Backbone as ProteinMPNN parsed JSONL, in Angstrom:
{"seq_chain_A": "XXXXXXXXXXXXXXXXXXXXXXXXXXXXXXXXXXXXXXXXXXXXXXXXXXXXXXXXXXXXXXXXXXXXXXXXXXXXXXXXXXXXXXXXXXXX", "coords_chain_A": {"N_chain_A": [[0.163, 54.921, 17.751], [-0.43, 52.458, 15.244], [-3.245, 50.275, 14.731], [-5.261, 47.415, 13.932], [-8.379, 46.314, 13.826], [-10.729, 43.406, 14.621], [-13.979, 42.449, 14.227], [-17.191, 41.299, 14.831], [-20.681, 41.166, 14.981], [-22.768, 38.939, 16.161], [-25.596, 37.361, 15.115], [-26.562, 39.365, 13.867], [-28.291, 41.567, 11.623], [-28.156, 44.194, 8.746], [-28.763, 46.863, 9.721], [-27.973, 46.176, 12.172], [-25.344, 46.273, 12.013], [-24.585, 47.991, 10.533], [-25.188, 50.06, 12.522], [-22.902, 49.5, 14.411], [-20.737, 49.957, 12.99], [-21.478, 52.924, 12.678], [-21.041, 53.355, 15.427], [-18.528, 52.847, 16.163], [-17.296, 54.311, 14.368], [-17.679, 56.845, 15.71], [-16.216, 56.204, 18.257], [-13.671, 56.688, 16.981], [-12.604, 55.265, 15.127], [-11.341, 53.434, 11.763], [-12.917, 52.508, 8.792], [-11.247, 51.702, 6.622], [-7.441, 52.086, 5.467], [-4.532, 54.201, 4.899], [-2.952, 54.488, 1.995], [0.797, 54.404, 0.77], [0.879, 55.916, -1.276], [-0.917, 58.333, -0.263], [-3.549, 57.654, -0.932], [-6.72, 56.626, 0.754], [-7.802, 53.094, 1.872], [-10.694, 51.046, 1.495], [-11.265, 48.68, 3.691], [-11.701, 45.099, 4.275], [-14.953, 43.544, 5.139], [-15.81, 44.124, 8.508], [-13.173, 44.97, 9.377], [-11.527, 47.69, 11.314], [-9.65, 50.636, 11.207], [-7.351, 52.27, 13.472], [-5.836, 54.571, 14.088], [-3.495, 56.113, 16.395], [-2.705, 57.55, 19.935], [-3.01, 55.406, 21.808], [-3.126, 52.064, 23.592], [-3.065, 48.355, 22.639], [-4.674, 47.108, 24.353], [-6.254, 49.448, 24.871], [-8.094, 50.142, 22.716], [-9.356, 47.626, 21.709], [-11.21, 48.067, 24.131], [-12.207, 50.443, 23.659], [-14.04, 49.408, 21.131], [-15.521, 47.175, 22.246], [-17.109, 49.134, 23.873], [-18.304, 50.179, 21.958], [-19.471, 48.243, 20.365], [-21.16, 47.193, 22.298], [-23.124, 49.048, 22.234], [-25.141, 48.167, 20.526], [-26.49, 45.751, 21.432], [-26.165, 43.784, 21.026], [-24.435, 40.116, 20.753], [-21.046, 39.754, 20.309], [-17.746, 39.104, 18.756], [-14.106, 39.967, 18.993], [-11.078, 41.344, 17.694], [-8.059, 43.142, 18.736], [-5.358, 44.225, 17.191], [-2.007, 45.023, 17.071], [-0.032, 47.169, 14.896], [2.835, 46.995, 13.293], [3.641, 47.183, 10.564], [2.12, 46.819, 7.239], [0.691, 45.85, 4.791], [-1.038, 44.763, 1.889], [-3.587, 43.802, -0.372], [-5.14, 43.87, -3.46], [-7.39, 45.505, -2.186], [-9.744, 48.374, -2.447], [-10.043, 51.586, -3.842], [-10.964, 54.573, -1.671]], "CA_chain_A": [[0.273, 53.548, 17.315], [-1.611, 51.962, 14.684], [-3.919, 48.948, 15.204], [-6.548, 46.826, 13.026], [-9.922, 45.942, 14.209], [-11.574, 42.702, 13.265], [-15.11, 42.542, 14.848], [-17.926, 40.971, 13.932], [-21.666, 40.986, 15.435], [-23.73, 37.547, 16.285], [-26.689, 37.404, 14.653], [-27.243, 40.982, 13.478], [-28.826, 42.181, 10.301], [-27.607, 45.078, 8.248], [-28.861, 47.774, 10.788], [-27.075, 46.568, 13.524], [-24.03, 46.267, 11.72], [-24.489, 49.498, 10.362], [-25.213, 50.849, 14.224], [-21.728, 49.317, 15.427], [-20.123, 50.941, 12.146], [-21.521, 54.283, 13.264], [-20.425, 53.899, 16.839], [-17.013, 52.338, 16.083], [-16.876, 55.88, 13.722], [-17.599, 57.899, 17.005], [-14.833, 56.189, 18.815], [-12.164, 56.799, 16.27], [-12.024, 53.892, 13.826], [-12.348, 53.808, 10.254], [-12.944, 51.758, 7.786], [-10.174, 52.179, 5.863], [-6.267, 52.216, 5.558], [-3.86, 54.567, 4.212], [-1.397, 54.063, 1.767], [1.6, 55.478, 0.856], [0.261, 57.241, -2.106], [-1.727, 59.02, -0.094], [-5.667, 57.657, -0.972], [-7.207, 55.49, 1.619], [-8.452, 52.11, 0.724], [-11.442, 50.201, 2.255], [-10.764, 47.428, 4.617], [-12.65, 44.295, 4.489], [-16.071, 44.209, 5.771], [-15.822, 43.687, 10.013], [-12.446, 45.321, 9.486], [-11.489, 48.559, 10.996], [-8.446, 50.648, 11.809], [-7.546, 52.967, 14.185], [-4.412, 55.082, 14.396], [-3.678, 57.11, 17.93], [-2.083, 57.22, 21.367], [-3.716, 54.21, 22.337], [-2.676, 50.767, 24.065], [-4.228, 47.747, 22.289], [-5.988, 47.101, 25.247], [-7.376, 50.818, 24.44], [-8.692, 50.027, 21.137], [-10.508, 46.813, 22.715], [-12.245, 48.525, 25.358], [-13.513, 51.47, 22.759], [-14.607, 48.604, 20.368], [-16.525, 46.933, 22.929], [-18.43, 49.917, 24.086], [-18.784, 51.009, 20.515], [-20.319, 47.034, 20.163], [-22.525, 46.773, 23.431], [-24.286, 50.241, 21.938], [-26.277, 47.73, 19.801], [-27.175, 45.26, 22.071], [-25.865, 42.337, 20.244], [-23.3, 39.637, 21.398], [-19.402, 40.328, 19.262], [-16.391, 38.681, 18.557], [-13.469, 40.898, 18.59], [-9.664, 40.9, 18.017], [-7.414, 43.866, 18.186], [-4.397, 43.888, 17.218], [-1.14, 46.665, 17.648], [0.279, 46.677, 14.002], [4.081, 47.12, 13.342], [3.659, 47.287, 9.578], [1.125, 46.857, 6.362], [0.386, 45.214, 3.329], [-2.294, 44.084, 1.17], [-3.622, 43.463, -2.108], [-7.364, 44.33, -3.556], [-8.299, 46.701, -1.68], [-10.993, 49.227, -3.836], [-10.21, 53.417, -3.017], [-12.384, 54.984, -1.203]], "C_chain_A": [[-0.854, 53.227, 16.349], [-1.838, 50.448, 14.851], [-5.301, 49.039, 13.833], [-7.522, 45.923, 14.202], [-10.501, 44.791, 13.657], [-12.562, 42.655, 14.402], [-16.374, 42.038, 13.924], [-19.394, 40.814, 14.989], [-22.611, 39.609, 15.588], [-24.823, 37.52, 16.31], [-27.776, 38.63, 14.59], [-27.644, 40.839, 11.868], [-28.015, 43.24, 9.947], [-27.86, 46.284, 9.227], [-28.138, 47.61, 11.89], [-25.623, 46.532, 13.014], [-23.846, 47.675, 11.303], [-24.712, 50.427, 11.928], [-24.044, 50.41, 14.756], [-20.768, 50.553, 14.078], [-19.782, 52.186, 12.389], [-20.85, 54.2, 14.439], [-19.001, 53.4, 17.089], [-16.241, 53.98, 15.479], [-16.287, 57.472, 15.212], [-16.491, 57.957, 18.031], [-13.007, 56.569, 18.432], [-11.52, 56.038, 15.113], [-12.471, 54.295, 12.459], [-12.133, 53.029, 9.382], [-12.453, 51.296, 6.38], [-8.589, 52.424, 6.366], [-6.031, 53.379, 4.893], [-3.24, 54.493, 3.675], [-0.297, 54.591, 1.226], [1.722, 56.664, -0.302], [-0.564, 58.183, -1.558], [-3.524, 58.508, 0.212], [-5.619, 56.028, -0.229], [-8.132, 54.514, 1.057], [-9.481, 51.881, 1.721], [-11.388, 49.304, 2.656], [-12.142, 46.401, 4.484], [-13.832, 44.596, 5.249], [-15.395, 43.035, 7.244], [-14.015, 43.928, 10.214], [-12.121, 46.482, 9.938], [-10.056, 49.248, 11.639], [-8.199, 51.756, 12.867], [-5.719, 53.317, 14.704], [-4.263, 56.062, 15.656], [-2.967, 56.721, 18.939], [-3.35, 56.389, 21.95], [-2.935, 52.933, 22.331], [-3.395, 49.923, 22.892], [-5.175, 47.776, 23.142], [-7.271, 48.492, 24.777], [-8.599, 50.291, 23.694], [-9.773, 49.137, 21.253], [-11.345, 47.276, 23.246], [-12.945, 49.292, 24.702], [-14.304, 50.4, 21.684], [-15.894, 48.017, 21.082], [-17.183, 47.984, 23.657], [-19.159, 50.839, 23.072], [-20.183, 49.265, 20.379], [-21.351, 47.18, 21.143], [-23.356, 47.861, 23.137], [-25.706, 49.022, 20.919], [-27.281, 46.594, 20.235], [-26.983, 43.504, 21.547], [-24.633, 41.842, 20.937], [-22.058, 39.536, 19.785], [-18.666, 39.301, 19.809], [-15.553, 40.053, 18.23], [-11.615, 40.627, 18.724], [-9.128, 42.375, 17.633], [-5.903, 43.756, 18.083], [-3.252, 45.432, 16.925], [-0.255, 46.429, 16.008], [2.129, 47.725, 13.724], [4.245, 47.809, 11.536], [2.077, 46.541, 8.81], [1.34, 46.495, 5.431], [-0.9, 44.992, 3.017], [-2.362, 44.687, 0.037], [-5.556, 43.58, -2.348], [-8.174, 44.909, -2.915], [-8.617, 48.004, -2.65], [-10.718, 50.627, -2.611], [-11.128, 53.763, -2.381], [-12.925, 55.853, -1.785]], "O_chain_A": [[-2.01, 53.61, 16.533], [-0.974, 49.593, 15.046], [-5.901, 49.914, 13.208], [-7.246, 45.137, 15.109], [-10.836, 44.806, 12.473], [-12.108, 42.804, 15.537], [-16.553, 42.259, 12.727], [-19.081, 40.197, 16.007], [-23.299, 39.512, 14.572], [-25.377, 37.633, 17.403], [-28.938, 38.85, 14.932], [-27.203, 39.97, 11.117], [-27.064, 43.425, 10.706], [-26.77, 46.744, 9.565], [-27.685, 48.538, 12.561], [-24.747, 46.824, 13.828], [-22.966, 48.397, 11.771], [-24.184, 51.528, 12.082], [-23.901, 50.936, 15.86], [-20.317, 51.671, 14.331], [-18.663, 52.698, 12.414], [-19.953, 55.033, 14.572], [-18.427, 53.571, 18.164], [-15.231, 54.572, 15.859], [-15.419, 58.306, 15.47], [-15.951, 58.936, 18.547], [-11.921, 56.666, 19.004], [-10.473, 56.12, 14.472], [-13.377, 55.022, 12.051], [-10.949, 52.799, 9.135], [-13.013, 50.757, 5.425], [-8.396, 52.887, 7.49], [-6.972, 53.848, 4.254], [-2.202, 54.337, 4.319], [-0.538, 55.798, 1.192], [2.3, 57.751, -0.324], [-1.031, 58.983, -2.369], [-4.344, 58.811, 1.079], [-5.016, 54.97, -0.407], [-8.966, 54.715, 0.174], [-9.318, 52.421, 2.815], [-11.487, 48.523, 1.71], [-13.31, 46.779, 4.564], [-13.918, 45.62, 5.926], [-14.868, 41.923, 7.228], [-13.451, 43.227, 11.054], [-12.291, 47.165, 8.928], [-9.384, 48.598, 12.44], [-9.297, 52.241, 13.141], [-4.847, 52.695, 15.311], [-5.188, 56.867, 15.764], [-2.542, 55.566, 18.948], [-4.405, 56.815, 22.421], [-2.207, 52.624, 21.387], [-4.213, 50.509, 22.183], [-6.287, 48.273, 22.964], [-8.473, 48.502, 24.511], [-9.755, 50.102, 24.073], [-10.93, 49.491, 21.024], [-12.477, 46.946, 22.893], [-14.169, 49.216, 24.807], [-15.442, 50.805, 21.451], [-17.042, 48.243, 20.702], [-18.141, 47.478, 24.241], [-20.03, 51.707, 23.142], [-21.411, 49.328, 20.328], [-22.501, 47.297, 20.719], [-24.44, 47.818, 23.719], [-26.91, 49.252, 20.807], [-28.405, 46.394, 19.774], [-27.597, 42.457, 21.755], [-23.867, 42.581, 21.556], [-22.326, 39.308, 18.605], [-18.791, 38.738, 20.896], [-15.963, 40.977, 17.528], [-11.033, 39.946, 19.568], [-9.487, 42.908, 16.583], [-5.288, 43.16, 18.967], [-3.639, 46.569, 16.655], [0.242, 45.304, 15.957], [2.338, 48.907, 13.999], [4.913, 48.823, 11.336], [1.195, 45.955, 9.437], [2.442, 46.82, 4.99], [-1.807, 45.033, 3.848], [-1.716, 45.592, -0.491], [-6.603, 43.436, -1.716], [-9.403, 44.901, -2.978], [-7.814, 48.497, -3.443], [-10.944, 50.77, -1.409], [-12.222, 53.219, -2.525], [-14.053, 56.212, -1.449]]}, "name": "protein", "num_of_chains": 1, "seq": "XXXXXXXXXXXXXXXXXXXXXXXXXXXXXXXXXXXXXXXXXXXXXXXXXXXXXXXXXXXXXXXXXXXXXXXXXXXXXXXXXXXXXXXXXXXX"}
């Protein structure tokens, strides 16, 4: 299943956002779509996606123990995605 990530840290700096980044990486997410040409784009920033045998719930639960690695309080929404679009997204 694929799912999008929005997440966002409460009152982090660039290091801790860059420390959930990394540990969102470790769980499986990435910062980036695919599209049907082939080349993956970059997803908004506090966007990430995550394709796999996984529930939403899944995707949640690895988000938040990818988030509590930094020690900061998160907002998070995942969501189970059926289909894709968008517009202005820059290649990677």
């Amino acid at each position: 299943m694929k799912h999008i990530l929005r997440i966002e840290l409460i009152d982090a700096d660039d290091s801790a956002n860059a420390a959930l980044a990394t540990a969102l990486h470790r769980e499986g997410f990435e910062h980036s779509v695919a599209g049907r040409d082939g080349q993956r784009y970059r997803l908004p920033s506090g966007e990430f996606s995550y394709d796999g045998k996984a529930t939403v719930h899944d995707v949640l639960e690895a988000a938040q123990r990818a988030a509590n690695t930094t020690g900061k309080k998160y907002r998070a929404v995942a969501t189970e995605v059926a289909g894709q679009v968008w517009a202005g997204l820059d290649p990677v």
